[in-house]
PDB file of C-alpha atoms in Angstrom:
ATOM      1  CA  GLN A   1       0.020  -0.156  -0.049  1.00  0.00           C
ATOM      2  CA  VAL A   2       1.253   3.539  -0.775  1.00  0.00           C
ATOM      3  CA  GLN A   3       1.091   6.342   1.465  1.00  0.00           C
ATOM      4  CA  LEU A   4       2.024  10.022   1.039  1.00  0.00           C
ATOM      5  CA  VAL A   5       2.747  12.187   4.061  1.00  0.00           C
ATOM      6  CA  GLU A   6       3.034  15.889   3.863  1.00  0.00           C
ATOM      7  CA  SER A   7       4.551  18.446   6.118  1.00  0.00           C
ATOM      8  CA  GLY A   8       5.548  21.831   6.195  1.00  0.00           C
ATOM      9  CA  GLY A   9       2.578  24.016   5.828  1.00  0.00           C
ATOM     10  CA  GLY A  10       1.552  26.802   8.351  1.00  0.00           C
ATOM     11  CA  LEU A  11       0.781  30.528   8.659  1.00  0.00           C
ATOM     12  CA  VAL A  12       3.321  33.157   7.045  1.00  0.00           C
ATOM     13  CA  GLN A  13       3.221  36.722   6.289  1.00  0.00           C
ATOM     14  CA  ALA A  14       3.208  38.005   2.705  1.00  0.00           C
ATOM     15  CA  GLY A  15       6.763  38.080   1.222  1.00  0.00           C
ATOM     16  CA  GLY A  16       7.688  35.149   3.575  1.00  0.00           C
ATOM     17  CA  SER A  17       8.778  31.458   2.695  1.00  0.00           C
ATOM     18  CA  LEU A  18       7.596  28.043   3.462  1.00  0.00           C
ATOM     19  CA  ARG A  19       8.955  24.490   2.431  1.00  0.00           C
ATOM     20  CA  LEU A  20       6.628  21.672   1.950  1.00  0.00           C
ATOM     21  CA  SER A  21       7.776  17.907   1.942  1.00  0.00           C
ATOM     22  CA  CYS A  22       6.135  14.871   0.916  1.00  0.00           C
ATOM     23  CA  VAL A  23       7.414  11.425   1.786  1.00  0.00           C
ATOM     24  CA  VAL A  24       6.007   8.471  -0.351  1.00  0.00           C
ATOM     25  CA  SER A  25       6.278   4.965   1.176  1.00  0.00           C
ATOM     26  CA  GLY A  26       5.185   1.618   0.254  1.00  0.00           C
ATOM     27  CA  SER A  27       5.712  -0.951  -2.484  1.00  0.00           C
ATOM     28  CA  ILE A  28       6.916   1.015  -5.531  1.00  0.00           C
ATOM     29  CA  PHE A  29       8.170  -0.136  -8.622  1.00  0.00           C
ATOM     30  CA  ARG A  30       8.759   3.113 -10.533  1.00  0.00           C
ATOM     31  CA  PHE A  31       7.807   6.819 -10.122  1.00  0.00           C
ATOM     32  CA  ASN A  32       6.435   8.609 -13.199  1.00  0.00           C
ATOM     33  CA  THR A  33       5.773  11.949 -11.876  1.00  0.00           C
ATOM     34  CA  MET A  34       5.674  13.634  -8.532  1.00  0.00           C
ATOM     35  CA  GLY A  35       3.921  17.053  -7.924  1.00  0.00           C
ATOM     36  CA  TRP A  36       2.075  19.470  -5.776  1.00  0.00           C
ATOM     37  CA  TYR A  37      -1.420  20.752  -6.427  1.00  0.00           C
ATOM     38  CA  ARG A  38      -3.405  23.295  -4.282  1.00  0.00           C
ATOM     39  CA  GLN A  39      -7.069  23.946  -3.592  1.00  0.00           C
ATOM     40  CA  ALA A  40      -8.347  27.157  -2.238  1.00  0.00           C
ATOM     41  CA  PRO A  41     -11.897  27.543  -0.761  1.00  0.00           C
ATOM     42  CA  GLY A  42     -14.618  27.486  -3.301  1.00  0.00           C
ATOM     43  CA  LYS A  43     -12.101  26.682  -6.100  1.00  0.00           C
ATOM     44  CA  GLU A  44     -11.072  23.821  -8.035  1.00  0.00           C
ATOM     45  CA  ARG A  45      -8.003  21.955  -7.229  1.00  0.00           C
ATOM     46  CA  GLU A  46      -5.174  23.204  -9.441  1.00  0.00           C
ATOM     47  CA  LEU A  47      -1.452  22.099 -10.563  1.00  0.00           C
ATOM     48  CA  VAL A  48       1.290  24.043  -8.877  1.00  0.00           C
ATOM     49  CA  ALA A  49       4.349  22.183 -10.072  1.00  0.00           C
ATOM     50  CA  VAL A  50       5.382  18.768 -11.229  1.00  0.00           C
ATOM     51  CA  THR A  51       8.653  16.881 -11.883  1.00  0.00           C
ATOM     52  CA  VAL A  52       8.846  14.013 -14.056  1.00  0.00           C
ATOM     53  CA  SER A  53      11.144  10.993 -13.438  1.00  0.00           C
ATOM     54  CA  GLY A  54      13.787  12.204 -16.048  1.00  0.00           C
ATOM     55  CA  GLY A  55      14.212  15.408 -13.980  1.00  0.00           C
ATOM     56  CA  SER A  56      12.292  17.938 -16.050  1.00  0.00           C
ATOM     57  CA  THR A  57       9.883  20.233 -14.302  1.00  0.00           C
ATOM     58  CA  ASN A  58       6.781  22.367 -15.157  1.00  0.00           C
ATOM     59  CA  TYR A  59       5.174  25.114 -13.052  1.00  0.00           C
ATOM     60  CA  ALA A  60       1.869  26.890 -13.057  1.00  0.00           C
ATOM     61  CA  ASP A  61       2.365  30.422 -14.415  1.00  0.00           C
ATOM     62  CA  PHE A  62       1.311  31.919 -11.141  1.00  0.00           C
ATOM     63  CA  VAL A  63       4.185  30.427  -9.182  1.00  0.00           C
ATOM     64  CA  LYS A  64       7.095  30.710 -11.998  1.00  0.00           C
ATOM     65  CA  GLY A  65       9.983  32.542 -10.297  1.00  0.00           C
ATOM     66  CA  ARG A  66       8.826  31.967  -6.789  1.00  0.00           C
ATOM     67  CA  PHE A  67       8.277  28.426  -6.030  1.00  0.00           C
ATOM     68  CA  THR A  68      10.796  25.658  -6.727  1.00  0.00           C
ATOM     69  CA  ILE A  69       9.960  21.724  -6.852  1.00  0.00           C
ATOM     70  CA  SER A  70      12.758  19.294  -6.191  1.00  0.00           C
ATOM     71  CA  ARG A  71      13.136  15.697  -5.242  1.00  0.00           C
ATOM     72  CA  ALA A  72      15.336  13.384  -3.080  1.00  0.00           C
ATOM     73  CA  ASN A  73      15.085  10.189  -5.049  1.00  0.00           C
ATOM     74  CA  ALA A  74      16.899   8.044  -2.479  1.00  0.00           C
ATOM     75  CA  LYS A  75      14.388   9.259   0.179  1.00  0.00           C
ATOM     76  CA  ASN A  76      11.255   9.030  -2.175  1.00  0.00           C
ATOM     77  CA  THR A  77      10.641  12.654  -1.168  1.00  0.00           C
ATOM     78  CA  VAL A  78       9.435  15.592  -3.111  1.00  0.00           C
ATOM     79  CA  TYR A  79       9.824  19.179  -1.876  1.00  0.00           C
ATOM     80  CA  LEU A  80       8.266  22.544  -2.744  1.00  0.00           C
ATOM     81  CA  GLN A  81      10.180  25.687  -1.714  1.00  0.00           C
ATOM     82  CA  MET A  82       7.777  28.574  -1.708  1.00  0.00           C
ATOM     83  CA  ASP A  83       9.219  32.105  -1.586  1.00  0.00           C
ATOM     84  CA  ASN A  84       7.687  35.593  -1.884  1.00  0.00           C
ATOM     85  CA  LEU A  85       4.221  34.118  -0.838  1.00  0.00           C
ATOM     86  CA  LYS A  86       1.304  36.020  -1.585  1.00  0.00           C
ATOM     87  CA  PRO A  87      -2.131  36.137   0.164  1.00  0.00           C
ATOM     88  CA  GLU A  88      -3.640  34.350  -2.805  1.00  0.00           C
ATOM     89  CA  ASP A  89      -1.243  31.503  -2.401  1.00  0.00           C
ATOM     90  CA  THR A  90      -3.387  30.584   0.558  1.00  0.00           C
ATOM     91  CA  ALA A  91      -5.035  27.110   0.016  1.00  0.00           C
ATOM     92  CA  VAL A  92      -4.488  23.267   1.164  1.00  0.00           C
ATOM     93  CA  TYR A  93      -1.404  22.040  -0.716  1.00  0.00           C
ATOM     94  CA  TYR A  94      -1.582  18.362  -1.942  1.00  0.00           C
ATOM     95  CA  CYS A  95       1.149  16.124  -2.844  1.00  0.00           C
ATOM     96  CA  ASN A  96       0.615  13.794  -5.807  1.00  0.00           C
ATOM     97  CA  ALA A  97       2.538  10.812  -7.171  1.00  0.00           C
ATOM     98  CA  ASN A  98       1.947   8.894 -10.263  1.00  0.00           C
ATOM     99  CA  LEU A  99       3.672   5.691  -9.820  1.00  0.00           C
ATOM    100  CA  VAL A 100       3.830   1.961 -10.824  1.00  0.00           C
ATOM    101  CA  GLY A 101       3.175  -0.161  -7.881  1.00  0.00           C
ATOM    102  CA  ALA A 102       5.385  -3.102  -7.439  1.00  0.00           C
ATOM    103  CA  ALA A 103       2.211  -5.351  -6.502  1.00  0.00           C
ATOM    104  CA  ASP A 104       0.529  -4.951  -9.737  1.00  0.00           C
ATOM    105  CA  LEU A 105       2.661  -3.118 -12.109  1.00  0.00           C
ATOM    106  CA  LYS A 106       0.111  -0.517 -12.939  1.00  0.00           C
ATOM    107  CA  SER A 107       0.531   3.178 -13.079  1.00  0.00           C
ATOM    108  CA  LYS A 108      -1.799   5.087 -10.447  1.00  0.00           C
ATOM    109  CA  ASP A 109      -2.374   8.236  -8.925  1.00  0.00           C
ATOM    110  CA  TYR A 110      -1.977   8.873  -5.219  1.00  0.00           C
ATOM    111  CA  TRP A 111      -2.486  11.733  -2.962  1.00  0.00           C
ATOM    112  CA  GLY A 112      -1.478  12.942   0.309  1.00  0.00           C
ATOM    113  CA  GLN A 113      -3.896  14.502   3.078  1.00  0.00           C
ATOM    114  CA  GLY A 114      -3.020  17.872   2.164  1.00  0.00           C
ATOM    115  CA  THR A 115      -1.204  20.473   4.260  1.00  0.00           C
ATOM    116  CA  GLN A 116      -2.914  23.982   4.883  1.00  0.00           C
ATOM    117  CA  VAL A 117      -0.839  27.237   3.839  1.00  0.00           C
ATOM    118  CA  THR A 118      -2.158  30.530   4.922  1.00  0.00           C
ATOM    119  CA  VAL A 119      -0.439  33.784   3.835  1.00  0.00           C
ATOM    120  CA  SER A 120      -1.454  36.938   5.717  1.00  0.00           C
ATOM    121  CA  SER A 121      -1.314  40.255   4.115  1.00  0.00           C
TER     122      SER A 121
END
């Protein structure tokens, strides 16, 4: 069984920084992508950043130049460094992993429980 556990959310003033972490555990054959999404109240969940197993990354336009996604492959961990935070970044941030499980060798999406990020003005 695959589990994703996030940490690092909290309350920060505008212009501040936070670093989110997500540890993936379980029976894993191969990662396809690891990424972060967010959902603000009354809005749909949206992509923030994603990293592909080959090392390439993609960012939503609204975080380019402010957020950085990275991976520690040996630790099955993905990070999101968030700098110059704005009040509109306030949301629940979810870790996502699309991976091939060792048990069935099928690609599936897995989600963390979410971590709250609140940016005050």
